[in-house]
Amino acid sequence: MKFSRKVQQCDLSPVRKFYPYERAAVERGIRVHHMNIGQPDIETPPVFFEAIRNFGGKVVEYAPAPGMEVFVEAARKYYQGLGYDVARDDILTTFGGSEALEVVMACILEEGDEVLVPEPFYPNYTTFVSITGAKIRPIPTSAADGYHYARRELIEPLINEHTRAILITNPGNPTGAVLTREEARLMVDIVKEHDLFLISDEVYREIVYTGEISSMLAFPDGAEHVAVVDSVSKRFSCTGARVGTLTSRNKELIHQAMKICQGRLCAATLDQIGAAALYNELGPEYHKSVLEEYTRRREAIVTALKKLPGVEFSDPEGAFYFMATLPVDDVEKLQYFLLEEFSDQGETVMITPGAGFYADPEMGRRMARIAYVTAPEDLTRSVELLGLGIEAYNRRGN
Amino acid sequence: MKFSRKVQQCDLSPVRKFYPYERAAVERGIRVHHMNIGQPDIETPPVFFEAIRNFGGKVVEYAPAPGMEVFVEAARKYYQGLGYDVARDDILTTFGGSEALEVVMACILEEGDEVLVPEPFYPNYTTFVSITGAKIRPIPTSAADGYHYARRELIEPLINEHTRAILITNPGNPTGAVLTREEARLMVDIVKEHDLFLISDEVYREIVYTGEISSMLAFPDGAEHVAVVDSVSKRFSCTGARVGTLTSRNKELIHQAMKICQGRLCAATLDQIGAAALYNELGPEYHKSVLEEYTRRREAIVTALKKLPGVEFSDPEGAFYFMATLPVDDVEKLQYFLLEEFSDQGETVMITPGAGFYADPEMGRRMARIAYVTAPEDLTRSVELLGLGIEAYNRRGN
């Protein structure tokens, strides 16, 4: 049987492909610490559960394709609270930020088209782009620049007749880089001048340590070019709720995207009700307290990791990830070793090998994405395990 | 800004595009009866809500990409109870049957490929196929044959070097046709002989009035060719829960599909917990009672509709839809009239114009898809309103 060339361009997720090995380790009685996946341990706010428990209907009915009014209106008010004026009709409700990305890519990409993406990048972007027949052209960045990419001389030479969009994650996953307002302004200028879309994945919007708070919605003159991908997953620590949004003032984009949204009928009804309550009942104080918690975690992990010999990274500015170079030949091999051979007092640790974050895996061979989504003391222990694991891995020879 | 040719091949859903007009009618105080959408009024079983209420976790975490073990195992046992032996790894959990279709199409279809689909067909199939760059080649059927399509002489002349799959809905939406076991056997023979996939959308599996209960999973020799699309939506009257499955014993298909599933991370966690409870706690007696209710509804609507002069249809064998020819020039115009101009005692009715169910809209111009998902007395009133509406529409002249 034949499979499409497009799906064959995709790969299994480098974040998720270790899951069977993790399960096997757990079955052997090993406790696995996680610095590999963006699953915060922060409690999902009780208002989410309460809103779902209070659902009074007898039937869990289809929601409207663009989203339930209660949710869309809650999202609109959330943006309004940030100072961004968007209309209800500018918002489509999706199955998490992931589906918003799938939808927008399907709307704008043709076979042979190219999307510019600052590298290293979230690996699932490759799937969302490749499945349309298009491909990612990386914007190379470096640890020395703190993974910042908003420079004309870096981006403009990469734009050609196949370029359709620039896709950014801001705050950045996996780099933790956050655009300054001037950099954000420049990105809008570039897409306007070259008539491109700017797809801005802003699911970590509130988790910024540098004081920057730009969203691409802050630039009304970019309205026709900007599409913002958003989600309640990380914002309210409910990754399994799968409620996101695609927001754009480009009416034609929303019209085209609506076709796909109507095709798959609707996002989940109860989750939308829960997500509406999150936006309606939790404001700036909530986001401030979450940011304080992540600030503590960042401090804990940065402090611990700086003590590990041979580990290199630049301090993250936002989100809860960063890239680190580890003193091993191949971080993927290290990860298999950590799950299959290593343990210390019955414990081991997972990180995410960096290869999957680069178009050319070789560039990330010695790198790892570190996620800091657990309590400070757990992070300290996780880094300790990583240090011991690296020592054991290098000692046994490869 | 440019949009992809693929998305421009798609259209707004003919089922959903009247939603703004319906909303306007409701805002004018009109009560709208529904024979247009597959939203049953049967209560979602309380076990669904209970399972979600009993979720004891503090954090709504990501589920595994292929689905939570509790749900996948529940689905596996459900199939086992029907006599179909599938392994856990044969099942991927999706956002409803819709996403299962999106995923399988992305796996197997290339630009220029063709999928055979018995016509009239579920309009969203056009979206799922077109967005890959492929297209639907209709297998023409007729009311005179009860919309049955499993005939070698009908199908084989349509197969060419571009054909990759046959996509069927069984029991049928919008036709209500149900394959006999011999017909199902023939479909498997055809895909085996021509090395095609058979994508079988079986979300209405239990709603069959003719005693036939075949699933394409009943033919082990078709294992490499068959992919079954399934969902809890219609089976348990929880369309807003968005939990479906893609089931195939073709390991390579599951491997390719897993890439897409990992890309979008996971289906919604709480809905999977609720859906697992539905499969685990509701058995054949539940499905029997639902079938009895639909049998009453079918009887009510068929009886009422047979009294309307000029309306033609063949009795449905399964699901809760059928196609009817109405005595008007254009059912789409009729639908706008019903929502914008007509009412009887403050009430009106919606049906779904048939044009969207045909590759050539002209073929369905005078047809409607009738859904019977409300109580018998409501259906009787809905048909009465349809009759009055048709009279008023024809009287005013067009």
Coordinates of N, CA, C and O in Angstrom, one line a residue, chain A residues 167-257:
Chain A
L167 N 7.0 31.9 10.6 CA 6.3 31.3 11.8 C 7.2 31.4 13.0 O 8.4 30.9 13.0
I168 N 6.7 32.1 14.0 CA 7.6 32.3 15.2 C 6.8 31.8 16.4 O 5.6 31.7 16.5
T169 N 7.6 31.4 17.5 CA 7.1 31.1 18.8 C 7.6 32.2 19.7 O 8.8 32.3 19.8
N170 N 6.7 32.9 20.3 CA 7.1 34.1 21.2 C 6.2 34.2 22.4 O 5.0 34.5 22.2
P171 N 6.7 34.0 23.6 CA 8.0 33.5 24.0 C 8.4 32.2 23.3 O 7.5 31.4 23.0
G172 N 9.7 32.0 23.2 CA 10.2 30.9 22.4 C 10.2 29.5 23.1 O 10.7 29.4 24.2
N173 N 9.7 28.5 22.3 CA 9.9 27.1 22.6 C 10.7 26.6 21.4 O 10.2 26.7 20.3
P174 N 11.9 26.0 21.5 CA 12.6 25.6 22.8 C 13.6 26.5 23.3 O 14.3 26.2 24.3
T175 N 13.7 27.8 22.8 CA 14.9 28.6 23.2 C 14.7 29.4 24.4 O 15.6 29.9 25.0
G176 N 13.4 29.8 24.8 CA 13.2 30.7 25.8 C 13.4 32.2 25.4 O 13.3 33.0 26.3
A177 N 13.7 32.4 24.2 CA 13.9 33.8 23.7 C 12.6 34.5 23.6 O 11.6 34.0 23.3
V178 N 12.7 35.8 24.0 CA 11.5 36.7 23.9 C 11.9 37.9 23.1 O 12.9 38.6 23.3
L179 N 11.0 38.2 22.1 CA 11.2 39.4 21.2 C 11.1 40.7 22.1 O 10.2 40.8 22.9
T180 N 12.0 41.6 21.8 CA 11.7 43.0 22.4 C 10.6 43.6 21.5 O 10.3 43.1 20.4
R181 N 10.1 44.7 22.0 CA 9.1 45.4 21.2 C 9.6 45.9 19.9 O 8.9 45.8 18.9
E182 N 10.8 46.3 19.9 CA 11.4 46.8 18.6 C 11.6 45.6 17.6 O 11.4 45.7 16.4
E183 N 12.0 44.5 18.2 CA 12.1 43.3 17.3 C 10.8 42.8 16.8 O 10.7 42.5 15.6
A184 N 9.7 42.9 17.6 CA 8.4 42.5 17.2 C 7.9 43.4 16.0 O 7.4 43.0 15.0
R185 N 8.2 44.7 16.2 CA 7.9 45.8 15.2 C 8.6 45.4 13.9 O 8.0 45.5 12.8
L186 N 9.8 45.1 14.0 CA 10.6 44.7 12.8 C 10.0 43.5 12.1 O 9.9 43.5 10.8
M187 N 9.6 42.5 12.8 CA 9.0 41.3 12.2 C 7.7 41.7 11.4 O 7.5 41.2 10.3
V188 N 6.9 42.6 12.0 CA 5.7 43.1 11.3 C 6.1 43.8 10.0 O 5.5 43.7 8.9
D189 N 7.1 44.7 10.1 CA 7.6 45.5 9.0 C 8.0 44.5 7.8 O 7.7 44.7 6.7
I190 N 8.8 43.5 8.2 CA 9.3 42.6 7.2 C 8.1 41.9 6.5 O 8.1 41.8 5.2
V191 N 7.2 41.3 7.2 CA 6.1 40.6 6.5 C 5.2 41.6 5.7 O 4.7 41.2 4.6
K192 N 5.1 42.8 6.1 CA 4.3 43.8 5.3 C 5.1 44.1 4.0 O 4.5 44.0 2.9
E193 N 6.4 44.3 4.1 CA 7.2 44.7 2.9 C 7.2 43.5 1.9 O 7.3 43.8 0.7
H194 N 7.2 42.3 2.4 CA 7.4 41.2 1.5 C 6.1 40.4 1.3 O 6.0 39.4 0.7
D195 N 4.9 41.0 1.8 CA 3.6 40.4 1.6 C 3.6 39.0 2.0 O 3.1 38.1 1.3
L196 N 4.0 38.7 3.3 CA 4.0 37.4 3.8 C 3.0 37.4 5.0 O 2.6 38.4 5.6
F197 N 2.6 36.2 5.4 CA 1.9 36.0 6.7 C 2.9 35.9 7.8 O 4.0 35.4 7.6
L198 N 2.6 36.4 9.0 CA 3.4 36.2 10.2 C 2.5 35.4 11.1 O 1.5 35.9 11.7
I199 N 2.8 34.1 11.3 CA 2.1 33.3 12.2 C 2.8 33.3 13.5 O 4.0 32.9 13.6
S200 N 2.2 33.8 14.5 CA 2.8 34.0 15.8 C 2.2 33.1 16.9 O 1.0 33.3 17.3
D201 N 2.9 32.2 17.3 CA 2.5 31.2 18.3 C 2.8 31.7 19.7 O 4.0 31.8 20.1
E202 N 1.8 32.2 20.4 CA 2.0 33.0 21.6 C 1.4 32.3 22.8 O 0.9 32.9 23.8
V203 N 1.5 31.0 22.8 CA 0.8 30.2 23.9 C 1.5 30.4 25.3 O 0.9 30.1 26.3
Y204 N 2.7 30.9 25.3 CA 3.4 31.2 26.6 C 3.4 32.7 26.9 O 4.3 33.2 27.7
R205 N 2.5 33.4 26.4 CA 2.5 34.9 26.4 C 2.8 35.4 27.8 O 3.6 36.4 27.9
E206 N 2.2 34.9 28.9 CA 2.4 35.5 30.2 C 3.7 35.1 30.9 O 4.0 35.7 31.9
I207 N 4.4 34.1 30.3 CA 5.6 33.7 31.0 C 6.8 34.3 30.4 O 7.5 33.8 29.5
V208 N 7.1 35.5 30.9 CA 8.2 36.4 30.4 C 8.9 37.0 31.6 O 8.3 37.5 32.5
Y209 N 10.2 36.8 31.6 CA 11.0 37.2 32.8 C 11.7 38.6 32.5 O 12.4 39.1 33.4
T210 N 11.6 39.1 31.3 CA 12.3 40.3 30.9 C 11.5 41.6 30.9 O 12.0 42.6 30.6
G211 N 10.2 41.4 31.2 CA 9.3 42.6 31.2 C 8.7 42.9 29.9 O 7.8 43.7 29.8
E212 N 9.1 42.2 28.8 CA 8.5 42.4 27.5 C 7.1 41.7 27.4 O 7.0 40.6 28.0
I213 N 6.1 42.3 26.8 CA 4.8 41.7 26.8 C 4.2 41.8 25.4 O 3.0 41.7 25.2
S214 N 5.0 42.0 24.4 CA 4.4 42.2 23.0 C 3.6 41.0 22.6 O 4.1 39.9 22.7
S215 N 2.5 41.3 21.9 CA 1.9 40.2 21.1 C 1.9 40.8 19.7 O 1.9 42.1 19.5
M216 N 1.8 40.0 18.7 CA 1.8 40.6 17.3 C 0.4 41.3 17.1 O 0.2 42.0 16.1
L217 N -0.5 41.1 18.0 CA -1.8 41.8 17.9 C -1.6 43.3 18.3 O -2.5 44.1 18.1
A218 N -0.5 43.6 18.8 CA -0.2 45.0 19.2 C 0.0 45.9 18.1 O 0.2 47.1 18.3
F219 N 0.1 45.4 16.8 CA 0.4 46.2 15.7 C -0.7 46.3 14.7 O -0.8 45.4 13.8
P220 N -1.7 47.2 14.9 CA -2.8 47.2 14.0 C -2.5 47.3 12.5 O -3.3 46.8 11.7
D221 N -1.4 47.9 12.2 CA -1.0 48.0 10.7 C -0.6 46.7 10.2 O -0.5 46.5 9.0
G222 N -0.4 45.7 11.0 CA -0.1 44.4 10.5 C -1.3 43.4 10.4 O -1.2 42.3 10.1
A223 N -2.5 44.0 10.6 CA -3.7 43.2 10.7 C -3.9 42.2 9.6 O -4.2 41.0 9.8
E224 N -3.6 42.6 8.4 CA -3.8 41.7 7.2 C -2.8 40.6 7.2 O -3.0 39.6 6.5
H225 N -1.7 40.7 7.9 CA -0.6 39.8 7.8 C -0.5 38.8 9.0 O 0.1 37.8 8.8
V226 N -1.0 39.2 10.1 CA -0.8 38.5 11.3 C -1.9 37.5 11.7 O -3.0 37.8 11.5
A227 N -1.4 36.3 12.1 CA -2.4 35.3 12.7 C -1.7 34.9 13.9 O -0.5 34.5 14.0
V228 N -2.5 34.9 15.0 CA -1.9 34.6 16.3 C -2.5 33.2 16.8 O -3.7 33.0 16.7
V229 N -1.6 32.3 17.2 CA -2.0 31.0 17.7 C -2.0 31.1 19.2 O -1.0 31.6 19.8
D230 N -3.0 30.6 19.8 CA -3.1 30.7 21.3 C -3.7 29.4 21.8 O -4.3 28.6 21.1
S231 N -3.7 29.3 23.2 CA -4.2 28.1 23.8 C -4.3 28.3 25.3 O -3.5 29.1 25.9
V232 N -5.2 27.7 25.9 CA -5.3 27.7 27.4 C -4.3 26.7 28.0 O -4.1 26.8 29.3
S233 N -3.7 25.8 27.3 CA -2.9 24.7 27.8 C -1.9 25.1 28.8 O -1.8 24.6 29.9
K234 N -1.0 26.0 28.4 CA 0.2 26.4 29.2 C -0.2 27.5 30.1 O 0.2 27.7 31.2
R235 N -1.1 28.4 29.6 CA -1.5 29.6 30.3 C -2.2 29.2 31.6 O -2.1 29.9 32.6
F236 N -3.0 28.1 31.6 CA -3.8 27.8 32.8 C -3.5 26.3 33.2 O -4.2 25.7 33.9
S237 N -2.3 25.8 32.8 CA -1.9 24.5 33.2 C -3.0 23.5 33.0 O -3.4 22.8 34.0
C238 N -3.5 23.4 31.8 CA -4.5 22.4 31.5 C -4.3 21.9 30.1 O -5.1 22.0 29.2
T239 N -3.1 21.3 29.9 CA -2.7 20.9 28.6 C -3.6 19.9 27.9 O -3.7 19.8 26.7
G240 N -4.3 19.1 28.8 CA -5.2 18.0 28.2 C -6.5 18.6 27.9 O -7.4 17.8 27.4
A241 N -6.7 19.9 28.0 CA -8.1 20.4 27.7 C -8.2 20.7 26.2 O -9.3 20.7 25.7
R242 N -7.2 20.9 25.5 CA -7.2 21.0 24.0 C -8.2 22.1 23.5 O -9.1 21.8 22.7
V243 N -8.0 23.3 24.1 CA -8.8 24.4 23.6 C -7.8 25.5 23.2 O -7.1 26.1 24.1
G244 N -7.8 25.9 21.9 CA -7.0 26.9 21.4 C -7.7 27.9 20.6 O -9.0 27.7 20.4
T245 N -7.0 28.8 20.0 CA -7.7 29.8 19.1 C -6.7 30.2 18.0 O -5.5 30.2 18.1
L246 N -7.3 30.4 16.8 CA -6.6 31.1 15.7 C -7.3 32.5 15.6 O -8.5 32.6 15.4
T247 N -6.5 33.5 15.8 CA -7.0 34.9 15.8 C -6.3 35.7 14.7 O -5.1 35.8 14.6
S248 N -7.2 36.3 13.8 CA -6.6 37.1 12.8 C -7.7 38.1 12.3 O -8.9 37.8 12.3
R249 N -7.2 39.3 12.1 CA -8.1 40.4 11.5 C -8.1 40.3 10.0 O -8.8 41.1 9.4
N250 N -7.4 39.3 9.4 CA -7.5 39.1 8.0 C -8.8 38.3 7.7 O -8.8 37.1 8.0
K251 N -9.8 38.9 7.2 CA -11.1 38.3 7.1 C -11.1 37.1 6.1 O -11.8 36.1 6.3
E252 N -10.3 37.2 5.1 CA -10.2 36.2 4.1 C -9.5 34.9 4.7 O -10.0 33.8 4.4
L253 N -8.5 35.1 5.5 CA -7.9 34.0 6.2 C -8.9 33.3 7.1 O -9.0 32.1 7.1
I254 N -9.7 34.1 7.9 CA -10.7 33.5 8.7 C -11.8 32.7 7.9 O -12.2 31.6 8.2
H255 N -12.1 33.3 6.8 CA -13.1 32.7 5.9 C -12.6 31.3 5.4 O -13.3 30.3 5.4
Q256 N -11.3 31.3 4.9 CA -10.8 30.0 4.4 C -10.7 29.0 5.6 O -11.0 27.8 5.4
A257 N -10.2 29.5 6.7 CA -10.0 28.6 7.9 C -11.3 28.0 8.4 O -11.4 26.9 8.8

